Short mmCIF file of C-alpha atoms in Angstrom, two decimals:
data_model
loop_
_atom_site.label_atom_id
_atom_site.label_comp_id
_atom_site.label_asym_id
_atom_site.label_seq_id
_atom_site.Cartn_x
_atom_site.Cartn_y
_atom_site.Cartn_z
CA UNK A 1 0.00 0.00 0.00
CA UNK A 2 2.80 2.41 0.88
CA UNK A 3 4.58 1.52 -2.36
CA UNK A 4 1.51 2.52 -4.35
CA UNK A 5 1.24 5.76 -2.36
CA UNK A 6 4.87 6.67 -3.05
CA UNK A 7 4.44 5.78 -6.73
CA UNK A 8 1.40 8.05 -6.96
CA UNK A 9 3.31 10.90 -5.32
CA UNK A 10 6.25 10.35 -7.64
CA UNK A 11 3.97 10.55 -10.67
CA UNK A 12 2.28 13.76 -9.49
CA UNK A 13 5.42 15.59 -8.30
CA UNK A 14 7.91 16.65 -10.96
CA UNK A 15 11.67 16.38 -10.65
CA UNK A 16 11.86 20.18 -10.45
CA UNK A 17 9.46 20.21 -7.51
CA UNK A 18 11.44 17.51 -5.72
CA UNK A 19 14.60 19.60 -6.06
CA UNK A 20 12.80 22.69 -4.77
CA UNK A 21 11.46 20.68 -1.82
CA UNK A 22 14.96 19.48 -0.93
CA UNK A 23 16.33 23.02 -1.22
CA UNK A 24 13.59 24.42 0.98
CA UNK A 25 14.05 21.75 3.66
CA UNK A 26 17.81 22.35 3.76
CA UNK A 27 17.24 26.09 4.12
CA UNK A 28 14.70 25.45 6.88
CA UNK A 29 17.00 23.19 8.89
CA UNK A 30 19.86 25.67 8.55
CA UNK A 31 17.80 28.78 9.26
CA UNK A 32 15.96 27.41 12.30
CA UNK A 33 18.73 25.22 13.71
CA UNK A 34 19.10 27.34 16.83
CA UNK A 35 15.39 26.99 17.64
CA UNK A 36 15.31 23.21 17.86
CA UNK A 37 18.92 22.74 18.95
CA UNK A 38 18.66 25.16 21.90
CA UNK A 39 14.97 24.34 22.47
CA UNK A 40 13.88 27.95 22.24
CA UNK A 41 10.23 28.51 23.05
CA UNK A 42 7.77 31.11 24.31
CA UNK A 43 5.74 31.31 27.55
CA UNK A 44 2.89 29.28 26.06
CA UNK A 45 5.27 26.60 24.83
CA UNK A 46 7.03 26.35 28.20
CA UNK A 47 3.74 26.20 30.06
CA UNK A 48 1.98 23.74 27.79
CA UNK A 49 4.82 21.46 26.76
CA UNK A 50 7.46 21.78 29.46
CA UNK A 51 7.44 18.02 29.97
CA UNK A 52 7.75 17.21 26.23
CA UNK A 53 4.27 15.68 26.15
CA UNK A 54 0.96 17.45 25.76
CA UNK A 55 -2.56 16.39 24.85
CA UNK A 56 -4.79 19.06 23.37
CA UNK A 57 -8.31 18.51 24.64
CA UNK A 58 -10.77 20.91 26.23
CA UNK A 59 -8.93 24.22 25.89
CA UNK A 60 -8.04 23.92 22.21
CA UNK A 61 -11.54 22.66 21.38
CA UNK A 62 -13.04 25.58 23.30
CA UNK A 63 -10.99 27.87 21.04
CA UNK A 64 -12.49 26.22 17.97
CA UNK A 65 -9.28 24.35 17.12
CA UNK A 66 -10.64 20.82 17.31
CA UNK A 67 -8.09 19.51 14.80
CA UNK A 68 -5.05 20.01 17.04
CA UNK A 69 -6.00 16.94 19.09
CA UNK A 70 -5.93 14.80 15.94
CA UNK A 71 -2.46 16.10 15.08
CA UNK A 72 -1.31 15.29 18.62
CA UNK A 73 -2.43 11.71 18.13
CA UNK A 74 -0.26 11.31 15.02
CA UNK A 75 2.93 11.91 17.03
CA UNK A 76 1.86 10.20 20.23
CA UNK A 77 1.44 13.48 22.15
CA UNK A 78 5.21 14.08 22.01
CA UNK A 79 6.20 17.75 21.84
CA UNK A 80 9.96 17.49 21.46
CA UNK A 81 11.13 20.50 19.41
CA UNK A 82 13.18 18.35 17.05
CA UNK A 83 10.08 16.29 16.18
CA UNK A 84 7.70 19.20 15.67
CA UNK A 85 10.32 21.26 13.81
CA UNK A 86 11.11 18.46 11.34
CA UNK A 87 7.41 17.94 10.63
CA UNK A 88 6.77 21.69 10.37
CA UNK A 89 9.69 22.38 8.04
CA UNK A 90 8.62 19.56 5.72
CA UNK A 91 5.04 20.84 5.82
CA UNK A 92 6.08 24.39 5.00
CA UNK A 93 8.15 23.14 2.05
CA UNK A 94 5.07 21.35 0.71
CA UNK A 95 3.07 24.55 1.24
CA UNK A 96 5.62 26.40 -0.89
CA UNK A 97 5.16 23.90 -3.73
CA UNK A 98 1.38 24.29 -3.56
CA UNK A 99 1.77 28.08 -3.68
CA UNK A 100 3.89 27.77 -6.83
CA UNK A 101 1.12 25.77 -8.47
CA UNK A 102 -1.58 28.22 -7.40
CA UNK A 103 0.27 31.24 -8.78
CA UNK A 104 1.58 29.20 -11.73
CA UNK A 105 5.15 30.32 -11.11
CA UNK A 106 7.48 28.35 -13.38
CA UNK A 107 10.64 30.45 -13.56
CA UNK A 108 13.63 28.91 -11.79
CA UNK A 109 14.73 32.06 -9.98
CA UNK A 110 11.22 33.06 -8.95
CA UNK A 111 10.47 29.54 -7.73
CA UNK A 112 13.61 29.46 -5.59
CA UNK A 113 12.83 32.90 -4.14
CA UNK A 114 9.28 31.88 -3.20
CA UNK A 115 10.42 28.63 -1.56
CA UNK A 116 13.11 30.38 0.47
CA UNK A 117 10.80 33.22 1.53
CA UNK A 118 8.20 30.74 2.74
CA UNK A 119 10.83 29.06 4.90
CA UNK A 120 12.55 32.12 6.40
CA UNK A 121 9.53 34.35 7.10
CA UNK A 122 9.49 35.54 10.74
CA UNK A 123 5.96 34.22 11.24
CA UNK A 124 7.18 30.67 10.65
CA UNK A 125 10.14 31.13 13.00
CA UNK A 126 7.79 32.20 15.76
CA UNK A 127 5.45 29.31 14.98
CA UNK A 128 8.26 26.82 15.58
CA UNK A 129 8.58 28.08 19.15
CA UNK A 130 5.18 26.55 19.90
CA UNK A 131 6.47 23.03 20.50
CA UNK A 132 3.10 21.53 21.23
CA UNK A 133 1.30 22.75 18.11
CA UNK A 134 3.85 24.05 15.58
CA UNK A 135 3.11 21.17 13.21
CA UNK A 136 -0.65 21.72 13.56
CA UNK A 137 -0.26 25.40 12.65
CA UNK A 138 1.88 24.42 9.67
CA UNK A 139 -0.77 21.95 8.54
CA UNK A 140 -3.27 24.82 8.78
CA UNK A 141 -1.17 26.80 6.33
CA UNK A 142 -0.92 23.81 4.02
CA UNK A 143 -4.67 23.15 4.10
CA UNK A 144 -5.36 26.85 3.47
CA UNK A 145 -3.30 26.68 0.29
CA UNK A 146 -4.78 23.33 -0.75
CA UNK A 147 -8.27 24.82 -0.45
CA UNK A 148 -7.49 27.46 -3.08
CA UNK A 149 -5.64 25.02 -5.32
CA UNK A 150 -8.51 22.52 -5.25
CA UNK A 151 -11.20 25.17 -5.75
CA UNK A 152 -9.60 26.21 -9.05
CA UNK A 153 -10.99 22.97 -10.43
CA UNK A 154 -14.70 22.43 -10.93
CA UNK A 155 -16.86 19.63 -9.58
CA UNK A 156 -15.39 17.60 -6.75
CA UNK A 157 -12.42 19.99 -6.53
CA UNK A 158 -14.69 22.58 -4.91
CA UNK A 159 -15.86 20.06 -2.31
CA UNK A 160 -12.29 18.98 -1.60
CA UNK A 161 -11.33 22.64 -1.25
CA UNK A 162 -14.16 23.17 1.24
CA UNK A 163 -12.98 20.19 3.30
CA UNK A 164 -9.42 21.55 3.27
CA UNK A 165 -10.69 24.95 4.37
CA UNK A 166 -12.65 23.36 7.24
CA UNK A 167 -9.52 21.45 8.32
CA UNK A 168 -7.46 24.66 8.23
CA UNK A 169 -10.00 26.47 10.40
CA UNK A 170 -10.08 23.53 12.78
CA UNK A 171 -6.33 23.90 13.31
CA UNK A 172 -5.78 27.67 13.28
CA UNK A 173 -8.44 30.16 12.22
CA UNK A 174 -5.99 33.00 11.54
CA UNK A 175 -4.90 31.41 8.25
CA UNK A 176 -8.34 32.06 6.78
CA UNK A 177 -6.78 35.28 5.50
CA UNK A 178 -4.32 33.23 3.45
CA UNK A 179 -7.16 31.46 1.67
CA UNK A 180 -9.14 34.65 1.06
CA UNK A 181 -6.06 36.59 -0.04
CA UNK A 182 -5.00 33.96 -2.58
CA UNK A 183 -8.54 33.76 -3.97
CA UNK A 184 -8.50 37.53 -4.54
CA UNK A 185 -5.03 37.41 -6.11
CA UNK A 186 -6.13 34.56 -8.36
CA UNK A 187 -9.16 36.52 -9.53
CA UNK A 188 -7.06 39.61 -10.26
CA UNK A 189 -4.45 37.63 -12.23
CA UNK A 190 -7.12 35.68 -14.07
CA UNK A 191 -8.90 38.89 -15.00
CA UNK A 192 -5.70 40.38 -16.40
CA UNK A 193 -4.74 37.30 -18.37
CA UNK A 194 -8.16 37.00 -19.98
CA UNK A 195 -8.31 40.58 -21.16
CA UNK A 196 -11.45 41.51 -19.26
CA UNK A 197 -13.55 38.45 -20.25
CA UNK A 198 -16.16 37.95 -17.58
CA UNK A 199 -17.57 34.46 -18.20
CA UNK A 200 -14.66 32.37 -16.91
CA UNK A 201 -13.83 35.02 -14.29
CA UNK A 202 -17.36 34.91 -12.86
CA UNK A 203 -17.28 31.12 -12.84
CA UNK A 204 -14.02 31.09 -10.89
CA UNK A 205 -15.36 33.71 -8.47
CA UNK A 206 -18.48 31.59 -7.90
CA UNK A 207 -16.31 28.52 -7.25
CA UNK A 208 -14.34 30.36 -4.58
CA UNK A 209 -17.46 31.72 -2.92
CA UNK A 210 -19.19 28.34 -2.89
CA UNK A 211 -16.05 26.70 -1.53
CA UNK A 212 -15.83 29.29 1.24
CA UNK A 213 -19.46 28.99 2.34
CA UNK A 214 -19.37 25.19 2.23
CA UNK A 215 -16.09 25.15 4.14
CA UNK A 216 -17.55 27.32 6.90
CA UNK A 217 -20.57 25.03 7.17
CA UNK A 218 -18.41 21.90 7.41
CA UNK A 219 -16.17 23.55 10.00
CA UNK A 220 -19.16 24.65 12.08
CA UNK A 221 -20.69 21.16 12.04
CA UNK A 222 -17.41 19.47 13.05
CA UNK A 223 -16.90 22.11 15.75
CA UNK A 224 -20.29 21.40 17.28
CA UNK A 225 -19.61 17.67 17.24
CA UNK A 226 -16.24 18.22 18.95
CA UNK A 227 -17.81 20.38 21.63
CA UNK A 228 -20.32 17.62 22.34
CA UNK A 229 -17.60 14.95 22.50
CA UNK A 230 -15.49 16.94 24.97
CA UNK A 231 -18.56 18.20 26.82
CA UNK A 232 -17.42 21.82 26.71
CA UNK A 233 -18.39 25.12 25.11
CA UNK A 234 -16.62 27.83 23.18
CA UNK A 235 -14.40 30.07 25.26
CA UNK A 236 -14.78 33.85 25.37
CA UNK A 237 -11.01 34.15 24.81
CA UNK A 238 -10.31 36.19 21.65
CA UNK A 239 -14.02 36.02 20.80
CA UNK A 240 -14.04 32.28 20.19
CA UNK A 241 -17.56 32.02 21.57
CA UNK A 242 -18.79 34.30 18.78
CA UNK A 243 -17.73 31.88 16.06
CA UNK A 244 -20.64 31.11 13.77
CA UNK A 245 -21.74 31.37 10.18
CA UNK A 246 -24.15 34.25 10.83
CA UNK A 247 -21.65 36.19 12.96
CA UNK A 248 -18.97 35.76 10.32
CA UNK A 249 -21.22 37.12 7.57
CA UNK A 250 -22.67 39.84 9.81
CA UNK A 251 -19.31 41.38 10.73
CA UNK A 252 -17.66 40.79 7.35
CA UNK A 253 -18.25 44.35 6.00
CA UNK A 254 -16.82 45.94 9.17
CA UNK A 255 -13.82 43.61 9.10
CA UNK A 256 -13.26 44.48 5.45
CA UNK A 257 -13.13 48.20 6.25
CA UNK A 258 -10.96 47.58 9.31
CA UNK A 259 -8.48 45.54 7.26
CA UNK A 260 -7.85 48.36 4.81
CA UNK A 261 -7.70 50.88 7.64
CA UNK A 262 -4.90 48.85 9.22
CA UNK A 263 -3.19 48.57 5.83
CA UNK A 264 -3.34 52.33 5.36
CA UNK A 265 -1.95 52.96 8.83
CA UNK A 266 0.86 50.48 8.23
CA UNK A 267 1.89 52.23 5.04
CA UNK A 268 1.09 55.90 5.64
CA UNK A 269 -0.01 56.45 9.25
CA UNK A 270 1.71 56.41 12.62
CA UNK A 271 -0.73 54.31 14.66
CA UNK A 272 1.20 51.06 14.17
CA UNK A 273 4.75 52.15 13.42
CA UNK A 274 6.29 55.61 13.25
CA UNK A 275 6.38 56.02 9.47
CA UNK A 276 6.89 59.79 9.43
CA UNK A 277 10.35 59.57 11.03
CA UNK A 278 11.70 57.18 8.35
CA UNK A 279 9.88 58.90 5.44
CA UNK A 280 8.17 55.60 4.56
CA UNK A 281 4.94 57.16 3.17
CA UNK A 282 6.86 58.62 0.23
CA UNK A 283 8.46 55.24 -0.55
CA UNK A 284 5.14 53.41 -0.35
CA UNK A 285 3.48 56.05 -2.51
CA UNK A 286 6.11 55.61 -5.23
CA UNK A 287 5.72 51.82 -5.08
CA UNK A 288 1.95 52.16 -5.47
CA UNK A 289 2.48 54.32 -8.56
CA UNK A 290 4.80 51.69 -10.06
CA UNK A 291 2.35 48.86 -9.36
CA UNK A 292 -0.62 50.86 -10.67
CA UNK A 293 1.28 51.72 -13.87
CA UNK A 294 2.27 48.09 -14.38
CA UNK A 295 -1.34 47.05 -13.81
CA UNK A 296 -2.70 49.46 -16.42
CA UNK A 297 -0.01 48.57 -18.99
CA UNK A 298 -0.54 44.85 -18.50
CA UNK A 299 -4.32 45.20 -18.78
CA UNK A 300 -3.93 47.19 -22.01
CA UNK A 301 -1.59 44.60 -23.50
CA UNK A 302 -3.96 41.73 -22.70
CA UNK A 303 -6.96 43.55 -24.10
CA UNK A 304 -4.96 44.21 -27.25
CA UNK A 305 -4.74 40.48 -27.85
CA UNK A 306 -1.12 39.93 -26.89
CA UNK A 307 -0.78 37.03 -24.47
CA UNK A 308 1.59 37.84 -21.67
CA UNK A 309 1.86 36.81 -18.06
CA UNK A 310 0.33 39.17 -15.59
CA UNK A 311 2.81 41.25 -13.68
CA UNK A 312 2.99 40.22 -10.02
#
């Protein structure tokens, strides 16, 4: 059975992707060596996994992360940093390969850059300090990417994408933004490449929306079942007790406005970082002009009938 599984993987994964995976894993082990060698962690990691074993039960389920318990079972509740880091680094490398397929990046240099950036991003370094759930959080990233990749296909691909999205939410809800962001990027790129044609673009948009709604429903059902099994209820911590399909849709417009308010403050305001001192607003303004110009030029070229890749 394992031989057939490995043969199927070998047939689906190209030699180029295998080389990129090996490169990414080597970079990950080198970059994060100090974390697992010196057993660096954070207060949560020391408190939860100080004895190198931890079983996620009531608390994680009360936060809506019912999938972490299942991940714990796969490694026998062990939380040794070397174990979770090896699993997490391999999972992040796979996530990088999925991202390359989603964005259809085929250039050698661009592919290498994406794989390395996925492995050395500060968010991933901090994730590895959570010994007891670093692999679960990495799986959440991987499922978030798989949801978008599967939803690009019609039929059963949408259902598979919804299941992946539900699994990602069951592990770490914060990566929902990854799924939504990639869907938006895919729609923008698709719109540019098709020269403004709306039929295929609307179909892809409908696929993403259906996948998202179905994924939320599946996640909500599995969450309710998990709460019944563990005989607990959602915690008020970080608003976990407000999780629900209606609440998500009700507050979506406000969250949308808040997101772009935070983005504006990050680039031009001083509420998050002191941009005025470093003259960052001018730099960001120039970058926006460059990106807007590239967008208009690329849209004009595609509408003129010349097939070119969308500028990213």
